[in-house]
Amino acid sequence: MAKAFKFGDDPWDPSHRFETSWLVSPYVLFAVRAIISLYAFTTIFFVLGWQCTHPGKNVAYACENSASSFSFFTHLTYWGLAFYFLVASVHTFTYARWHVALLDKWPRPLQALHAFFYSTITCYPFLVTAVYWGLIYGALPGWFPTAFGAWSNIAMHAMNSLFALFEIVIPRTNPSPLVHMFWLIVVLALYLALAYVTKATKGFYTYAFLDPSLQKNGLVAAYVFGIAVAILIVFMLVWGLVWTRRWLTESKMGMEGKFAKGGRPMATSHVSAWQDDRGDQHEMVSTTNFAKHRNSARFS
């Protein structure tokens, strides 16, 4: 349990896995991440604006639905996606331009939190997509009656998982530390508290399956427990996909990564506890093999 509260003291991301890809150059990775961030933020603010200008019936003020959106897990995780791709694009650009990512200069706690940020945006979107289309959409009378409703729900409940899949498949990131499972559950527990605070302060349940008056005895607890188990399953599936991508592209295909022109990863005999499993020498092998093909000076 003590490990869950440690930020680690090993070398941080020695081969710049967060800023590089096995398939595209750092500049291309930066551009795609920036475009995804721009699309996500555009979606968020367009939805907020549309809800304010089309308030619907039985609302106390024009932007009531927009204000209420901050209580929904879907919207909160979509904000997370937008900010992650913004921050990741900045780190990728600084690495591509100066061979040192801004992330490399951050304090270790912020680096560790960035690694956990990656775990959240590669796991929660799949949970949101599964819960929405599996539980919530089925209770609707049919397909969305307006183009706005169809687009906004597809953007937030389907494209969110596509964005997550991009981060799983394209960058060179390592499988997340298993301790992140604990913190994913903690964040879900905090959201559950927020949902009931919303009920107490605003008078509504964010999701019907959290409303005891609509569920049989114990069914709310079953839903909550089921979602907790689901995020652990999602984490392990994502972990396996990232491991498989790394094994397939690097070990089998020999595509160790496209690095910044003139730069090279810092050679090290250590493996970051936040980036690889203890005892896994894959990071050292990848870094050593790359160094054999680059003779440029080590950057500071």
XYZ file of C-alpha atoms in Angstrom:
300
model
C 0.000 0.000 0.000
C 2.882 2.373 0.744
C 3.935 2.169 -2.910
C 0.651 3.757 -3.929
C 1.765 7.020 -2.314
C 5.278 7.109 -3.791
C 6.182 9.103 -6.888
C 9.290 7.055 -7.696
C 12.939 8.092 -7.843
C 14.224 6.223 -10.918
C 15.194 8.070 -14.127
C 12.086 9.526 -15.726
C 11.114 8.230 -19.162
C 14.709 7.901 -20.475
C 13.730 7.257 -24.107
C 10.930 9.862 -24.271
C 8.116 7.376 -24.701
C 5.449 9.941 -23.855
C 6.621 12.216 -26.693
C 7.518 9.724 -29.425
C 5.813 7.173 -31.634
C 6.869 3.977 -33.368
C 4.957 5.115 -36.469
C 5.076 8.908 -36.905
C 7.611 11.647 -36.217
C 7.401 13.811 -33.066
C 6.117 16.758 -35.107
C 3.320 14.666 -36.604
C 2.453 13.271 -33.168
C 2.338 16.830 -31.844
C 0.043 17.926 -34.687
C -2.408 15.048 -34.222
C -2.561 15.545 -30.463
C -3.100 19.280 -30.924
C -5.915 18.671 -33.438
C -7.631 16.193 -31.115
C -7.369 18.694 -28.257
C -8.795 21.449 -30.455
C -11.696 19.222 -31.527
C -12.436 18.181 -27.941
C -12.431 21.754 -26.633
C -14.536 22.908 -29.600
C -17.059 20.169 -28.828
C -17.192 21.109 -25.149
C -17.730 24.819 -25.695
C -20.158 24.321 -28.587
C -22.272 22.006 -26.434
C -22.206 24.484 -23.550
C -23.199 27.320 -25.866
C -25.939 25.325 -27.588
C -27.474 24.333 -24.272
C -27.501 27.977 -23.163
C -29.185 29.140 -26.370
C -31.585 26.165 -26.524
C -32.527 25.733 -22.850
C -35.582 23.550 -23.382
C -38.486 23.266 -20.954
C -38.633 23.275 -17.155
C -35.317 25.043 -16.558
C -34.838 27.830 -14.056
C -32.394 29.773 -16.250
C -30.961 29.537 -19.756
C -27.643 27.874 -18.891
C -28.958 25.464 -16.252
C -28.194 22.383 -18.362
C -24.702 23.677 -19.125
C -24.030 24.276 -15.436
C -25.343 20.819 -14.581
C -23.004 19.183 -17.115
C -20.112 19.565 -14.653
C -21.768 16.939 -12.468
C -21.710 14.258 -15.177
C -18.847 11.790 -15.454
C -19.075 11.892 -19.254
C -18.370 15.622 -19.379
C -15.664 15.513 -16.710
C -13.758 12.761 -18.502
C -14.144 14.612 -21.808
C -12.599 17.694 -20.205
C -9.804 15.360 -19.096
C -9.260 14.172 -22.669
C -9.160 17.742 -23.974
C -6.607 18.863 -21.403
C -4.484 15.725 -21.713
C -4.085 16.126 -25.462
C -3.321 19.825 -24.983
C -0.619 19.139 -22.386
C 0.732 16.131 -24.301
C 0.975 18.190 -27.502
C 3.014 20.845 -25.677
C 5.400 18.229 -24.295
C 5.692 16.594 -27.709
C 6.402 19.907 -29.447
C 9.094 20.925 -26.951
C 10.770 17.544 -27.408
C 10.562 17.764 -31.212
C 11.938 21.314 -31.224
C 14.573 21.227 -28.480
C 15.094 17.470 -27.887
C 14.035 17.916 -24.260
C 10.369 17.727 -23.320
C 8.960 20.262 -20.919
C 7.780 17.254 -18.946
C 11.415 16.241 -18.354
C 11.993 19.434 -16.376
C 8.943 19.126 -14.162
C 9.194 17.988 -10.513
C 8.892 14.252 -10.078
C 5.405 14.391 -8.488
C 4.056 16.165 -11.582
C 5.742 13.628 -13.853
C 4.132 10.795 -11.902
C 0.762 12.541 -12.064
C 1.167 12.904 -15.837
C 1.659 9.140 -16.033
C -1.548 8.657 -14.046
C -3.272 11.235 -16.269
C -2.385 8.952 -19.185
C -3.987 6.004 -17.377
C -7.217 7.943 -16.818
C -7.623 9.031 -20.440
C -6.924 5.532 -21.763
C -9.331 3.799 -19.338
C -12.248 6.034 -18.371
C -13.421 6.748 -21.959
C -14.042 3.028 -22.550
C -16.001 2.851 -19.297
C -18.079 5.885 -20.323
C -18.781 4.400 -23.741
C -19.768 1.004 -22.342
C -22.028 2.398 -19.605
C -23.740 4.874 -21.928
C -24.513 2.540 -24.829
C -25.060 -0.462 -22.542
C -27.221 1.086 -19.794
C -28.384 4.593 -20.635
C -29.076 4.545 -24.374
C -31.278 1.469 -24.028
C -33.707 3.446 -21.856
C -34.200 6.087 -24.574
C -37.221 5.846 -26.890
C -35.091 5.686 -30.020
C -32.383 7.418 -31.998
C -31.762 11.061 -31.179
C -34.442 13.365 -32.641
C -32.025 16.189 -33.543
C -28.719 16.336 -35.397
C -27.174 18.126 -32.417
C -28.216 15.341 -30.050
C -26.793 12.662 -32.328
C -23.509 14.471 -32.937
C -22.880 15.499 -29.323
C -23.551 12.008 -27.998
C -21.399 10.342 -30.650
C -18.614 12.847 -29.948
C -18.683 12.282 -26.191
C -19.706 8.626 -26.003
C -17.964 7.110 -29.031
C -15.196 9.365 -30.312
C -13.852 9.616 -26.772
C -12.881 5.941 -26.993
C -11.307 6.494 -30.420
C -9.124 9.223 -28.904
C -8.147 6.856 -26.093
C -7.362 4.114 -28.614
C -5.066 6.510 -30.470
C -2.994 7.021 -27.306
C -2.849 3.266 -26.762
C -1.737 2.371 -30.285
C 0.349 5.219 -31.722
C 2.733 6.580 -29.024
C 5.556 4.495 -27.522
C 4.136 4.612 -24.007
C 4.762 1.659 -21.716
C 2.051 -0.243 -19.838
C 0.887 1.778 -16.839
C 1.980 0.753 -13.328
C -0.456 -1.653 -11.731
C -0.779 0.691 -8.742
C -2.816 3.003 -10.975
C -5.736 0.593 -10.582
C -6.040 1.723 -6.973
C -6.152 5.403 -7.927
C -8.651 4.814 -10.732
C -10.981 3.345 -8.102
C -10.304 6.302 -5.786
C -11.287 8.778 -8.511
C -14.484 6.821 -9.210
C -15.293 6.883 -5.487
C -14.792 10.650 -5.454
C -17.130 10.958 -8.418
C -19.741 8.862 -6.613
C -19.534 11.334 -3.733
C -19.964 14.197 -6.220
C -23.063 12.531 -7.676
C -24.758 12.434 -4.277
C -23.601 15.960 -3.444
C -25.286 17.001 -6.692
C -28.484 15.295 -5.541
C -28.324 17.092 -2.195
C -27.565 20.526 -3.662
C -29.349 20.489 -7.032
C -32.048 17.921 -6.489
C -31.314 15.410 -9.252
C -29.344 12.209 -9.794
C -26.796 12.424 -12.582
C -27.536 8.833 -13.604
C -30.752 6.895 -13.041
C -28.940 3.760 -11.857
C -27.732 5.748 -8.810
C -31.300 6.607 -7.759
C -32.475 4.203 -4.998
C -36.123 5.089 -5.686
C -35.832 3.672 -9.209
C -33.868 0.559 -8.306
C -34.677 -2.523 -6.298
C -33.050 -3.050 -2.924
C -29.325 -3.341 -3.239
C -29.276 -2.766 -6.977
C -27.585 0.630 -6.670
C -24.772 -1.003 -4.718
C -24.551 -3.696 -7.381
C -24.212 -1.059 -10.114
C -21.518 0.789 -8.170
C -19.589 -2.410 -7.465
C -19.998 -3.533 -11.077
C -18.570 -0.272 -12.415
C -15.611 -0.569 -10.035
C -14.924 -4.077 -11.321
C -15.416 -2.873 -14.889
C -12.699 -0.216 -14.617
C -10.256 -2.840 -13.335
C -11.089 -5.050 -16.313
C -10.690 -2.085 -18.666
C -7.327 -1.246 -17.100
C -6.036 -4.784 -17.590
C -7.266 -4.849 -21.204
C -5.577 -1.512 -21.907
C -2.429 -2.718 -20.146
C -2.426 -5.797 -22.367
C -2.990 -3.759 -25.545
C -0.118 -1.391 -24.733
C 2.183 -4.308 -23.892
C 1.215 -6.082 -27.113
C 1.760 -2.956 -29.210
C 5.195 -2.439 -27.674
C 6.156 -6.104 -28.145
C 4.858 -6.251 -31.716
C 6.289 -2.971 -32.987
C 9.621 -2.995 -31.167
C 10.540 -6.616 -30.520
C 9.021 -8.196 -33.627
C 8.990 -5.409 -36.212
C 12.115 -3.603 -35.014
C 10.352 -0.218 -35.089
C 11.932 1.202 -31.959
C 10.653 4.714 -32.507
C 10.948 7.930 -34.460
C 12.937 10.418 -32.389
C 13.631 14.114 -32.689
C 16.169 14.870 -35.402
C 19.578 15.243 -33.809
C 18.452 13.969 -30.431
C 18.684 10.641 -28.724
C 17.305 9.145 -25.537
C 19.386 9.223 -22.388
C 21.113 5.869 -21.936
C 20.455 4.360 -18.545
C 20.642 1.032 -16.807
C 17.528 1.783 -14.776
C 13.901 1.369 -15.613
C 11.425 3.931 -14.352
C 8.987 2.390 -11.893
C 6.323 4.609 -13.398
C 6.964 3.404 -16.939
C 7.794 -0.287 -16.824
C 7.459 -3.265 -14.560
C 10.348 -3.934 -12.204
C 12.870 -6.268 -13.781
C 11.769 -5.514 -17.347
C 14.864 -4.633 -19.383
C 12.905 -3.557 -22.463
C 13.565 0.141 -21.848
C 17.307 -0.455 -21.542
C 17.398 -2.586 -24.712
C 15.408 -0.038 -26.698
C 17.587 2.824 -25.528
C 20.860 0.978 -26.145
C 19.865 -0.145 -29.639
C 18.828 3.367 -30.577
C 22.082 4.826 -29.269
C 24.041 2.538 -31.574
C 22.478 4.252 -34.561
C 22.834 7.858 -33.365
C 26.158 9.545 -32.663
C 24.871 13.020 -31.925
C 25.936 14.724 -28.714
C 23.950 14.060 -25.566
C 21.563 16.916 -24.882
C 21.258 18.548 -21.503
